[in-house]
CSV table of C-alpha atoms and ligand atoms in Angstrom, one decimal:
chain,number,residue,atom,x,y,z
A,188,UNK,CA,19.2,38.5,10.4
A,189,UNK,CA,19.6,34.8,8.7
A,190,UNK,CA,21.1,33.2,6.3
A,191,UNK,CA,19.2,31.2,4.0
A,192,UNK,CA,21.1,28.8,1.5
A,193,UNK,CA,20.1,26.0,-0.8
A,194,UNK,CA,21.6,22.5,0.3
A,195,UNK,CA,20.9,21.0,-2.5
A,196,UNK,CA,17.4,19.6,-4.6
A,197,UNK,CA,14.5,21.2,-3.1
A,198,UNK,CA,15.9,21.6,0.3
A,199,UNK,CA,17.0,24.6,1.6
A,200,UNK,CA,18.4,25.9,5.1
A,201,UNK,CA,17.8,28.8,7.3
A,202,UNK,CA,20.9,29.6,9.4
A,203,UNK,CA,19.9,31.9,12.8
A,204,UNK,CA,22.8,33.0,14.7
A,205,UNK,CA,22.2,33.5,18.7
A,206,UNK,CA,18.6,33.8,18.2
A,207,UNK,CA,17.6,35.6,21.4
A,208,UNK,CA,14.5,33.2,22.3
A,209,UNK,CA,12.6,30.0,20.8
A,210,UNK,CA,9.4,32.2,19.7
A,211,UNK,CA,11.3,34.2,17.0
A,212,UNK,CA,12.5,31.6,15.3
A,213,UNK,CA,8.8,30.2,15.6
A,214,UNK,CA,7.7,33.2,14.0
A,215,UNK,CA,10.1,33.3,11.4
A,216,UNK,CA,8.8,29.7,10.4
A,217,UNK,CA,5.3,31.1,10.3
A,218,UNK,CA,6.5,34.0,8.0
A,219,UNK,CA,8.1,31.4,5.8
A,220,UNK,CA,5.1,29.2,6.0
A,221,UNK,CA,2.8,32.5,5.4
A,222,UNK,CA,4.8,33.7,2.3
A,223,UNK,CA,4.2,30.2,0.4
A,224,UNK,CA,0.3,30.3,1.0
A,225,UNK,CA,0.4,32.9,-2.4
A,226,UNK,CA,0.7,31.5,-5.4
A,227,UNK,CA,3.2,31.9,-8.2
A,228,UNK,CA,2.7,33.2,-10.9
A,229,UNK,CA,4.6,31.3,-14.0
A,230,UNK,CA,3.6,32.3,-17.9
A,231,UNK,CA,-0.3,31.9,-17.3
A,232,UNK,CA,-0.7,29.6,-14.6
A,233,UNK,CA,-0.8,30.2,-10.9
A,234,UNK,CA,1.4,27.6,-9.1
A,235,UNK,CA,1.7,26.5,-5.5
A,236,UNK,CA,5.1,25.1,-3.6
A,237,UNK,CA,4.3,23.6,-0.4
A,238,UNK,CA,6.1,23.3,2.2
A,239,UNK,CA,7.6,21.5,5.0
A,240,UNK,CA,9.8,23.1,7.3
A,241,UNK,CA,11.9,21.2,10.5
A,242,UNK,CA,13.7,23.4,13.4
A,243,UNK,CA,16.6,22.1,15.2
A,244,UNK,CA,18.5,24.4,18.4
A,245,UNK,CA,22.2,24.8,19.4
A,246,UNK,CA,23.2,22.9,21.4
A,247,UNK,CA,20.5,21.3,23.1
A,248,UNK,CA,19.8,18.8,19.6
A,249,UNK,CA,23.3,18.6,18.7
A,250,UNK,CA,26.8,19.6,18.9
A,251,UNK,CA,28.1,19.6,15.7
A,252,UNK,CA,27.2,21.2,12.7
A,253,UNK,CA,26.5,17.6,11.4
A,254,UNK,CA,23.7,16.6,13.9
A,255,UNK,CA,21.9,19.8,14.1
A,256,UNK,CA,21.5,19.6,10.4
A,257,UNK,CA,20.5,15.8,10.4
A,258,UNK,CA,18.1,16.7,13.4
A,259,UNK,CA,16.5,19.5,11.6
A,260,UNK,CA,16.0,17.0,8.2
A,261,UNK,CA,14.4,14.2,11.4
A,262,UNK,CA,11.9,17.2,12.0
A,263,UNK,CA,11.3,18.1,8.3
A,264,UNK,CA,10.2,14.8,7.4
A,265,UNK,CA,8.1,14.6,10.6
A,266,UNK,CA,6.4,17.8,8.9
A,267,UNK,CA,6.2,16.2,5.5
A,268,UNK,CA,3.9,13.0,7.3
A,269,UNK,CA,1.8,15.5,9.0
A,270,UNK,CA,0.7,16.6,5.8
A,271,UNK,CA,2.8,19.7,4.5
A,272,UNK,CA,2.5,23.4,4.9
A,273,UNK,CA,3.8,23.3,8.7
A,274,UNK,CA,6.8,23.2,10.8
A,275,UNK,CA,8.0,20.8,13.7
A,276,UNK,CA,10.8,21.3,16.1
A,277,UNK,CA,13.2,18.4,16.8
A,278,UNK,CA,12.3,16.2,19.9
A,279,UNK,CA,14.8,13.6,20.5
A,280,UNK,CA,11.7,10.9,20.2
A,281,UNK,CA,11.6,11.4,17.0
A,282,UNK,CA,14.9,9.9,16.4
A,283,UNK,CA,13.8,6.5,17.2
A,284,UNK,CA,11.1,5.9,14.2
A,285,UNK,CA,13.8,7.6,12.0
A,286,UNK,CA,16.4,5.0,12.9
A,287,UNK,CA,14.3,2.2,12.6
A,288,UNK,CA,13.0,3.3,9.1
A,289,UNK,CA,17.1,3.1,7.8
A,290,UNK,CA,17.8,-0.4,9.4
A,291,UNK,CA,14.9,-1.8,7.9
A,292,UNK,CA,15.6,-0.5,4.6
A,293,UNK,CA,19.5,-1.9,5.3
A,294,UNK,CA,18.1,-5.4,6.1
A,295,UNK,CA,15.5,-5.0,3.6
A,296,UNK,CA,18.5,-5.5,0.8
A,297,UNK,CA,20.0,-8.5,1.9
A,298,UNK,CA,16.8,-10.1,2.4
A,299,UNK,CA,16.0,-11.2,-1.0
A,300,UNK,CA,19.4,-12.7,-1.7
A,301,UNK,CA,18.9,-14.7,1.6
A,302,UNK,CA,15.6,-16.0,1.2
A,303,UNK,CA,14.2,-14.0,4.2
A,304,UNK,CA,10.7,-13.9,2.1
A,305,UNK,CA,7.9,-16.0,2.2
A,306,UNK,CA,4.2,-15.8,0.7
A,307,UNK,CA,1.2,-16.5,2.5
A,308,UNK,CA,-1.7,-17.3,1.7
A,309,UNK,CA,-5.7,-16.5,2.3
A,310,UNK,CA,-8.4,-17.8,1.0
A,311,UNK,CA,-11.6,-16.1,-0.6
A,312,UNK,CA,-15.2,-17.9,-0.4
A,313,UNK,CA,-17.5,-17.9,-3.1
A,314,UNK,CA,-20.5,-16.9,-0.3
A,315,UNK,CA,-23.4,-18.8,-1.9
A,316,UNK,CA,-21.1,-21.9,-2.3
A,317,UNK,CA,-19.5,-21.4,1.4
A,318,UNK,CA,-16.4,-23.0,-1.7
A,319,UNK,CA,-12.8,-21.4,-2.1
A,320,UNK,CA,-12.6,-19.8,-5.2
A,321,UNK,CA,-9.1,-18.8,-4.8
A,322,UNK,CA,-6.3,-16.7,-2.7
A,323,UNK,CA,-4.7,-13.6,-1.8
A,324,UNK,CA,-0.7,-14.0,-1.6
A,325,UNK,CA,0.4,-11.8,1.3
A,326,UNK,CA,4.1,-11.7,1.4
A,327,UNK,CA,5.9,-11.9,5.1
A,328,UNK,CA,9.6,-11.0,6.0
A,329,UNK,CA,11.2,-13.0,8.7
A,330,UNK,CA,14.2,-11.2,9.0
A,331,UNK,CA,17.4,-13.0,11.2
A,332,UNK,CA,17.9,-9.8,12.7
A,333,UNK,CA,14.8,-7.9,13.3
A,334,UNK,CA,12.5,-10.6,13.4
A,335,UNK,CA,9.0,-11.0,11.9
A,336,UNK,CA,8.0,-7.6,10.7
A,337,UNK,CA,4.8,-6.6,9.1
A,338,UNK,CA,4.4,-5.6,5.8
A,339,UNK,CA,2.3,-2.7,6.5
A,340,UNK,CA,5.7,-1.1,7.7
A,341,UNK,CA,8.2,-2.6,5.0
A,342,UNK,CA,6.1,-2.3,1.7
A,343,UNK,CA,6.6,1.1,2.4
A,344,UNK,CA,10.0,1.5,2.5
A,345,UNK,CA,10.9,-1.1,0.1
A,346,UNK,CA,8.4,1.3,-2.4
A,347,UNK,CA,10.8,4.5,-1.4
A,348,UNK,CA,13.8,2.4,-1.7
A,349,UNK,CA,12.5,0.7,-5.5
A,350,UNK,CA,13.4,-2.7,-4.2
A,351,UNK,CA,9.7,-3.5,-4.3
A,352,UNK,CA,10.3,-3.8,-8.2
A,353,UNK,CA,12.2,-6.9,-7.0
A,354,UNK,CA,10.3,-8.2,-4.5
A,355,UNK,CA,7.4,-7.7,-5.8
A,356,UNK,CA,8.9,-9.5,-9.0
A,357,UNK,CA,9.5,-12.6,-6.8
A,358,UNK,CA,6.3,-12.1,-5.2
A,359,UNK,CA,4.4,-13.0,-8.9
A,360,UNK,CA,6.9,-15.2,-10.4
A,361,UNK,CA,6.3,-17.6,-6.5
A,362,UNK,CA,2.5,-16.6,-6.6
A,363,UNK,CA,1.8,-17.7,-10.1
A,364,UNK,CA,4.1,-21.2,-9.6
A,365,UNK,CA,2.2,-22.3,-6.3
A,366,UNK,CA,-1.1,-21.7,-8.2
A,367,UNK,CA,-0.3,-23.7,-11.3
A,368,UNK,CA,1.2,-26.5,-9.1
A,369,UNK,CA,-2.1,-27.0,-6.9
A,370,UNK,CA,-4.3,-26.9,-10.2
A,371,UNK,CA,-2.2,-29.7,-11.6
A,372,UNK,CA,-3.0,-31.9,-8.6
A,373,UNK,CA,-6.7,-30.7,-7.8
A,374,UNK,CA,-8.0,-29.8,-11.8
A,375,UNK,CA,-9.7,-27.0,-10.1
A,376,UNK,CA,-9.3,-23.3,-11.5
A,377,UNK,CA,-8.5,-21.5,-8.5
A,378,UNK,CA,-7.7,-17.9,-9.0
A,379,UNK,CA,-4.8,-16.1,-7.3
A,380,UNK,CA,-4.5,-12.5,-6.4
A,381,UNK,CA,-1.3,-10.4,-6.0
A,382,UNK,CA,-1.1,-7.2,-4.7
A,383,UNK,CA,0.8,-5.0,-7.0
A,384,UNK,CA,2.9,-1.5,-5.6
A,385,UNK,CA,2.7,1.5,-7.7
A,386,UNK,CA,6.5,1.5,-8.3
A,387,UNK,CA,6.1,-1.7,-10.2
A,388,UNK,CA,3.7,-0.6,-12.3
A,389,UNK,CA,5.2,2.7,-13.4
A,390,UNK,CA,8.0,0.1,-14.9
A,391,UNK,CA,8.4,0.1,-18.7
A,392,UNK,CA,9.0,-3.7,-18.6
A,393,UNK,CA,5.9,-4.4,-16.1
A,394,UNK,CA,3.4,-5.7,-18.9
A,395,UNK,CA,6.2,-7.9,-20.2
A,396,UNK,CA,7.1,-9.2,-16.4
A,397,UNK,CA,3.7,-10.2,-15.7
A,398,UNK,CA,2.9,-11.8,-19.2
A,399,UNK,CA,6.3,-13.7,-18.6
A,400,UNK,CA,5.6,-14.9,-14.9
A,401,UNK,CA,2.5,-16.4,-16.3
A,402,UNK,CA,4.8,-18.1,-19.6
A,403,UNK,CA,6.9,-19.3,-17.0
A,404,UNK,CA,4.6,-20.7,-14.4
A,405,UNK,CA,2.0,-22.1,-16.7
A,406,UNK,CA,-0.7,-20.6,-15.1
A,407,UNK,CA,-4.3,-19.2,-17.3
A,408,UNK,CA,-4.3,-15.6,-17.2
A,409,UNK,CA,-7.6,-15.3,-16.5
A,410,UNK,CA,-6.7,-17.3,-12.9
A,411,UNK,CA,-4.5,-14.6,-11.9
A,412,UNK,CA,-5.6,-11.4,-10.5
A,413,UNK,CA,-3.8,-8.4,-10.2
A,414,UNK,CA,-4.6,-6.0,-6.6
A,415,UNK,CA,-4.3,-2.4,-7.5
A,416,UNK,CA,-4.7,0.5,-5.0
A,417,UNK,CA,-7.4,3.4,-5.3
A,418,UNK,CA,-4.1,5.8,-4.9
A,419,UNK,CA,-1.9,4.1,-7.8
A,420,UNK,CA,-4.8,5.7,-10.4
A,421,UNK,CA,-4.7,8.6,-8.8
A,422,UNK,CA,-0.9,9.4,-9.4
A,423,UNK,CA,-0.4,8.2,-13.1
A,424,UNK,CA,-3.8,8.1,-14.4
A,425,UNK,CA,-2.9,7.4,-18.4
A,426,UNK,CA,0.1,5.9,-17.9
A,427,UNK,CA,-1.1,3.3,-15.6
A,428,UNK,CA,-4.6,2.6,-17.2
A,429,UNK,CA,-3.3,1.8,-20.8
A,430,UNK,CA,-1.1,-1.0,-19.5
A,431,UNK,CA,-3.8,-2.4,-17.3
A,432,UNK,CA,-6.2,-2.1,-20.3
A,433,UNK,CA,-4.1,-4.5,-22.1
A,434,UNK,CA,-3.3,-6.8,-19.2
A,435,UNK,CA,-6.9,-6.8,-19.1
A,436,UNK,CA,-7.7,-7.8,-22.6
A,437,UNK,CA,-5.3,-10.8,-22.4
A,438,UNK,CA,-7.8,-12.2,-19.8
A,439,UNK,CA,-6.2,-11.2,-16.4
A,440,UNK,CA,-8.6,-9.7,-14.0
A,441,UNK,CA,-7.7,-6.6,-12.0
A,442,UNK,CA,-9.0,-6.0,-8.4
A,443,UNK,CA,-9.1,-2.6,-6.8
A,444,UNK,CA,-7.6,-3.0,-3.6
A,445,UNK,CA,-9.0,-1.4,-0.3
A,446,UNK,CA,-12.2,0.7,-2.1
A,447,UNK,CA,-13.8,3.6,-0.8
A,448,UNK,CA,-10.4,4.4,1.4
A,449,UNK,CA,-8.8,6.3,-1.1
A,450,UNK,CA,-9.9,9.5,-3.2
A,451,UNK,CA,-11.1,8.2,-6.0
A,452,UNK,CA,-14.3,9.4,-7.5
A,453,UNK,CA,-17.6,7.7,-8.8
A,454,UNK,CA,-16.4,9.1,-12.4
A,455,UNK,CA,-13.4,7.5,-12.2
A,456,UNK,CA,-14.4,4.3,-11.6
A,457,UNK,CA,-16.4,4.0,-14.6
A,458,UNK,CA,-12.9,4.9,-16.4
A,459,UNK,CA,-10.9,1.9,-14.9
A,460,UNK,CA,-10.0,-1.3,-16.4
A,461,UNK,CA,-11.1,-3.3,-13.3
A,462,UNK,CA,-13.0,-6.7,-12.6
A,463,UNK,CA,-13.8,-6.4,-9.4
A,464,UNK,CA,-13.8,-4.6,-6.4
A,465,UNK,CA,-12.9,-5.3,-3.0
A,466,UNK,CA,-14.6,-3.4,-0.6
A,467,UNK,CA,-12.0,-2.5,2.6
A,468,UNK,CA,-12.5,-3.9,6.3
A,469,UNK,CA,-13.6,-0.4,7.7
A,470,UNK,CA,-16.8,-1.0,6.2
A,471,UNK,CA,-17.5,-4.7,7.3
A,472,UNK,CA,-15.8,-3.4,10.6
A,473,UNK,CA,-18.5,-0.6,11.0
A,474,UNK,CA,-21.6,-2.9,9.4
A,475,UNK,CA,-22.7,-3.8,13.6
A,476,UNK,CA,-22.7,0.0,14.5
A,477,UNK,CA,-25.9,1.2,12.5
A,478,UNK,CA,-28.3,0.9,10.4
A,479,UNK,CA,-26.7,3.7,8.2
A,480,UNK,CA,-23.1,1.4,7.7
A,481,UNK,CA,-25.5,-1.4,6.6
A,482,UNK,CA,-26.8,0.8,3.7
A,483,UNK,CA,-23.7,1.8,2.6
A,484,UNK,CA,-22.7,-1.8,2.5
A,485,UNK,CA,-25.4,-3.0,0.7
A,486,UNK,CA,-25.4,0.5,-1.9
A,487,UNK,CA,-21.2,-0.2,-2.7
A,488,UNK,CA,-22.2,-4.1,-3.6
A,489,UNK,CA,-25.4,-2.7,-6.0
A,490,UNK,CA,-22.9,-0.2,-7.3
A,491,UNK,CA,-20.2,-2.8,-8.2
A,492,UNK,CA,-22.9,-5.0,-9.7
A,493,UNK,CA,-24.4,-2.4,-11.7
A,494,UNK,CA,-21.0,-1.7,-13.4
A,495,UNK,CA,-20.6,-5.9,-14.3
A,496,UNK,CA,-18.0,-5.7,-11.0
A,497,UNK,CA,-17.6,-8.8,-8.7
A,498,UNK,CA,-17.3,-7.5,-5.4
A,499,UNK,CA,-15.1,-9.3,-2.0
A,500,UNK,CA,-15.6,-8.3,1.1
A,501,UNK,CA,-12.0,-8.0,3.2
A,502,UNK,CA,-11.6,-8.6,7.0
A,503,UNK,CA,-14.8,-10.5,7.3
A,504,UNK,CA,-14.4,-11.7,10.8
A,505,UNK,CA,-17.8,-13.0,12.6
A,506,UNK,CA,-20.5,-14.9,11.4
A,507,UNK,CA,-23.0,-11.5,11.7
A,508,UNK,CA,-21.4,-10.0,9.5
A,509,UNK,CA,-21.0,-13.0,6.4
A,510,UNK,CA,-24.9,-13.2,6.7
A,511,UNK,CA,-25.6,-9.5,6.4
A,512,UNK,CA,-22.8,-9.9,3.1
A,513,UNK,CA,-24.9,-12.8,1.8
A,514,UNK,CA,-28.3,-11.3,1.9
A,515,UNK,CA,-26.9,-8.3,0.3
A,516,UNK,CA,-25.9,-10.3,-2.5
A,517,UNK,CA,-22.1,-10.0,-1.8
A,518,UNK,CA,-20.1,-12.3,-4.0
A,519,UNK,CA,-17.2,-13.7,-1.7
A,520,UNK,CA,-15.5,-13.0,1.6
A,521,UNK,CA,-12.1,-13.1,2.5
A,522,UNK,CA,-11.4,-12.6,6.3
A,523,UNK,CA,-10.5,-14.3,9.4
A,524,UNK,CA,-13.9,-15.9,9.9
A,525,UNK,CA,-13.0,-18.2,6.7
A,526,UNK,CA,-9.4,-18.0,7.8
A,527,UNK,CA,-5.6,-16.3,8.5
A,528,UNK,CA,-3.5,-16.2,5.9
A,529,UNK,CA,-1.6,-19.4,5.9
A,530,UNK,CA,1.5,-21.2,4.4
A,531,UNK,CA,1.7,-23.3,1.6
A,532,UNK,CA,1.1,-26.3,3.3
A,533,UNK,CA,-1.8,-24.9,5.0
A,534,UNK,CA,-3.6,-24.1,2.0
A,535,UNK,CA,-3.1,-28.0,0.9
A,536,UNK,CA,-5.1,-28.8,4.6
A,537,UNK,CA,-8.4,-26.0,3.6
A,538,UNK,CA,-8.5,-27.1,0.5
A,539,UNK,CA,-9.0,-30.4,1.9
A,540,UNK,CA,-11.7,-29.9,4.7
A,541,UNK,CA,-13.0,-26.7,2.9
A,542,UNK,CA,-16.7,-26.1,3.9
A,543,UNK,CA,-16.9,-23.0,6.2
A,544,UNK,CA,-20.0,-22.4,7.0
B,126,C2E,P1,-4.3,-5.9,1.7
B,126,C2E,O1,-3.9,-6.3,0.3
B,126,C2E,O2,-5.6,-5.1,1.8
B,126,C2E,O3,-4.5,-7.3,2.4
B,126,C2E,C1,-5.4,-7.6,3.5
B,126,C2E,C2,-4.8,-7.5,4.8
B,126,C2E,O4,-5.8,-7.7,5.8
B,126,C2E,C3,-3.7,-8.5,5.1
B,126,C2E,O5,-2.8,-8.0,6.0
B,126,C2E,C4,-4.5,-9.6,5.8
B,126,C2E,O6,-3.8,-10.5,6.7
B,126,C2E,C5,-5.5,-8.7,6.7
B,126,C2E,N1,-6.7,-9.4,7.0
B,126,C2E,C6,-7.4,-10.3,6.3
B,126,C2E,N2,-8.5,-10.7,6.9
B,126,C2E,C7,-8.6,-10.0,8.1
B,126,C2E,C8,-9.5,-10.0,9.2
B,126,C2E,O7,-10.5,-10.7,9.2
B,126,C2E,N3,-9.2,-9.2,10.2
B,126,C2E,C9,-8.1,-8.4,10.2
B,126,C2E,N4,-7.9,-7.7,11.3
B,126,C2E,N5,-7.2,-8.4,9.2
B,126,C2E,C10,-7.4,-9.2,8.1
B,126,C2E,P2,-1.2,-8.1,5.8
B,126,C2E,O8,-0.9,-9.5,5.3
B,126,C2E,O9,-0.5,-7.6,7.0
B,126,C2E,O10,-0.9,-7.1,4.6
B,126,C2E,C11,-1.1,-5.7,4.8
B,126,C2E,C12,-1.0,-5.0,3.4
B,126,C2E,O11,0.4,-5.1,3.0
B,126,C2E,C13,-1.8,-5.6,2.3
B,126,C2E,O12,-3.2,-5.1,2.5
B,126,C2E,C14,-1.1,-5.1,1.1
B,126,C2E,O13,-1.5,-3.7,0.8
B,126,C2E,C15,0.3,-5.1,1.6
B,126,C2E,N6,1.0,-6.3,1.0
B,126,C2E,C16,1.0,-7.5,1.5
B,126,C2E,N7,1.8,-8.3,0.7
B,126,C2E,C17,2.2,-7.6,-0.4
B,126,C2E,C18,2.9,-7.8,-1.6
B,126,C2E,O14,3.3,-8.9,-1.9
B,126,C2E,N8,3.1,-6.7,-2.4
B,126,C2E,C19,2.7,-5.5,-2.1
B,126,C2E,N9,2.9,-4.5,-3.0
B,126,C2E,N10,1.9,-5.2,-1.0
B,126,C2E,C20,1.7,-6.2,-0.2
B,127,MG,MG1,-4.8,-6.9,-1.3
B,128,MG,MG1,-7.3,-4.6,1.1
């Protein structure tokens, strides 16, 4: 009693005419839903499509032909977030996230051209010294329009939309020339560390973009670090490894971002081309709760030491916590308790008063 047509891609639609009542069409999603819990069977291999399926009504979410469809595809991608394999049904509340998501990525591509970018910057304590040993760039958006908005909701969208492979371009090139131009007027060697999006590094041209941002600036390779994600391994395992490997071998030290968040195994890390490891807030976060957080804490910074790793704890925020870090032989902190990230001029002023503790 439906139709079911392919719009295009890997989307398809299921057209009910004057279904009698709500629960049918339900069910008829759960059939769907059902029917795609059995594999396929292709040559030798058993496969497995999942899906995500979004459920719109005439003419309570729309009208026209136009915004039922466009409601539905609202709902489907609400299904896709909550993790595939189930359906949603439209609720006008949903509309508003959806909205915001395209007028972000809309502002997102004039903001390069105008300047809307800036990179902060925070600094990372050698513990045993209480000295900065370097910083993590942290870019921010000021947009005209929308104001200040947090990269934790643009990076993603600038990823979907690939124009992360030119911000995060600008994000190096800017990183790497700050860093050269406070080692010409201090002689020190601080190091720099710049997060680094999966889209960029699936690039042919990324090894050649990072070994030119360093040409350009000036700056050592081995006082730039890149931050990769436990996830980015995850996706493109060979593809990805062999171009760190080499960045690697030309002296440039790879972090891995946010450890012990992500899926990636104990085997695996012995398989990655990394130099240290930074070890995410959740645990320094849980480190007062019990005694049980403590050893976990302690067991990550053996395991990273055991494989020649330095390890940085992230979000280190009260003084607690820094001392439990430093008798567990932690190697540096980076949190608010050092402090915020901070423009360029304010890393001029820590460098100048720097003792923290
Ligand atoms: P991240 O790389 O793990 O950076 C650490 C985040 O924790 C930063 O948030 C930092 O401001 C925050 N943080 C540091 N210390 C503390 C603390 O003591 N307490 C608390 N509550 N937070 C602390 P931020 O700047 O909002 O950046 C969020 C994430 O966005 C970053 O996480 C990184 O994944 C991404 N990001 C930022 N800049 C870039 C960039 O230039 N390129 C890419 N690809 N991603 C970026
Ligand atoms: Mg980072
Ligand atoms: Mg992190």
């Amino acid at each position: 009693e439906a139709m079911l047509s392919r719009l295009g891609g890997d989307e398809f639609v299921i057209f009910i005419e004057d279904a009698v009542d709500r629960d049918k069409v339900l069910s008829l999603a759960d059939n769907v839903l059902r029917a795609f819990r059995k594999s396929f069977l292709i040559g030798e291999s058993n496969l497995y499509v999942s899906v995500s399926i979004g459920i719109s009504f005439y003419p309570e979410d729309g009208e026209t032909t136009e915004e039922i469809l466009k409601n539905a595809d609202v709902a489907m991608y609400r299904a896709k977030e909550e993790g595939k394999g189930t359906y949603v049904v439209y609720d006008k509340s949903m509309h508003t996230p959806f909205n915001e998501r395209m007028n972000i990525e809309k502002h997102l591509r004039s903001a390069m051209n105008n300047n809307e970018f800036e990179l902060h910057y925070q600094p990372q304590v050698d513990i045993k010294t209480g000295l900065i040993s370097g910083f993590e760039a942290l870019i921010r958006w000021n947009s005209p329009v929308l104001g200040f908005v947090s990269p934790l909701s643009f990076i993603k969208i600038a990823e979907d939309s690939r124009l992360i492979i030119y911000i995060g371009e600008w994000v190096l090139k800017e990183a790497c020339c700050f860093m050269k131009s406070i080692h010409d007027r201090t002689g020190l060697r601080h190091k720099i560390s710049v997060n680094i999006s999966i889209i960029q590094l699936l690039q042919d041209d990324f090894v050649e973009m990072v070994l030119e941002s360093l040409e350009e600036s000036g700056l050592e390779p081995s006082c730039l670090e890149l931050e990769i994600t436990e996830s980015i391994f995850m996706e493109s395992f060979e593809n990805t490894v062999s171009k760190l490997e080499f960045l690697k071998s030309r002296g440039i030290r790879i972090a891995l971002d946010d450890f012990g968040t992500g899926y990636s195994s104990l085997s695996y890390l012995q398989h990655l081309p990394i130099s240290t490891l930074k070890m995410d807030k959740i645990f320094i976060d849980s480190l007062a709760d019990d005694s049980y957080s403590q050893t976990f804490v302690h067991t990550i910074i053996v395991l990273g030491h055991k494989m020649g790793l330095e390890v940085v704890a992230e979000g280190v925020e009260d003084v607690s916590q820094l001392a439990f870090l430093n008798e567990s032989d932690c190697d540096k902190v980076q949190g608010y308790l050092v402090s915020k990230p901070v423009p360029q001029r304010g890393v001029w002023e820590l460098l100048e008063h720097q003792n923290f503790y």
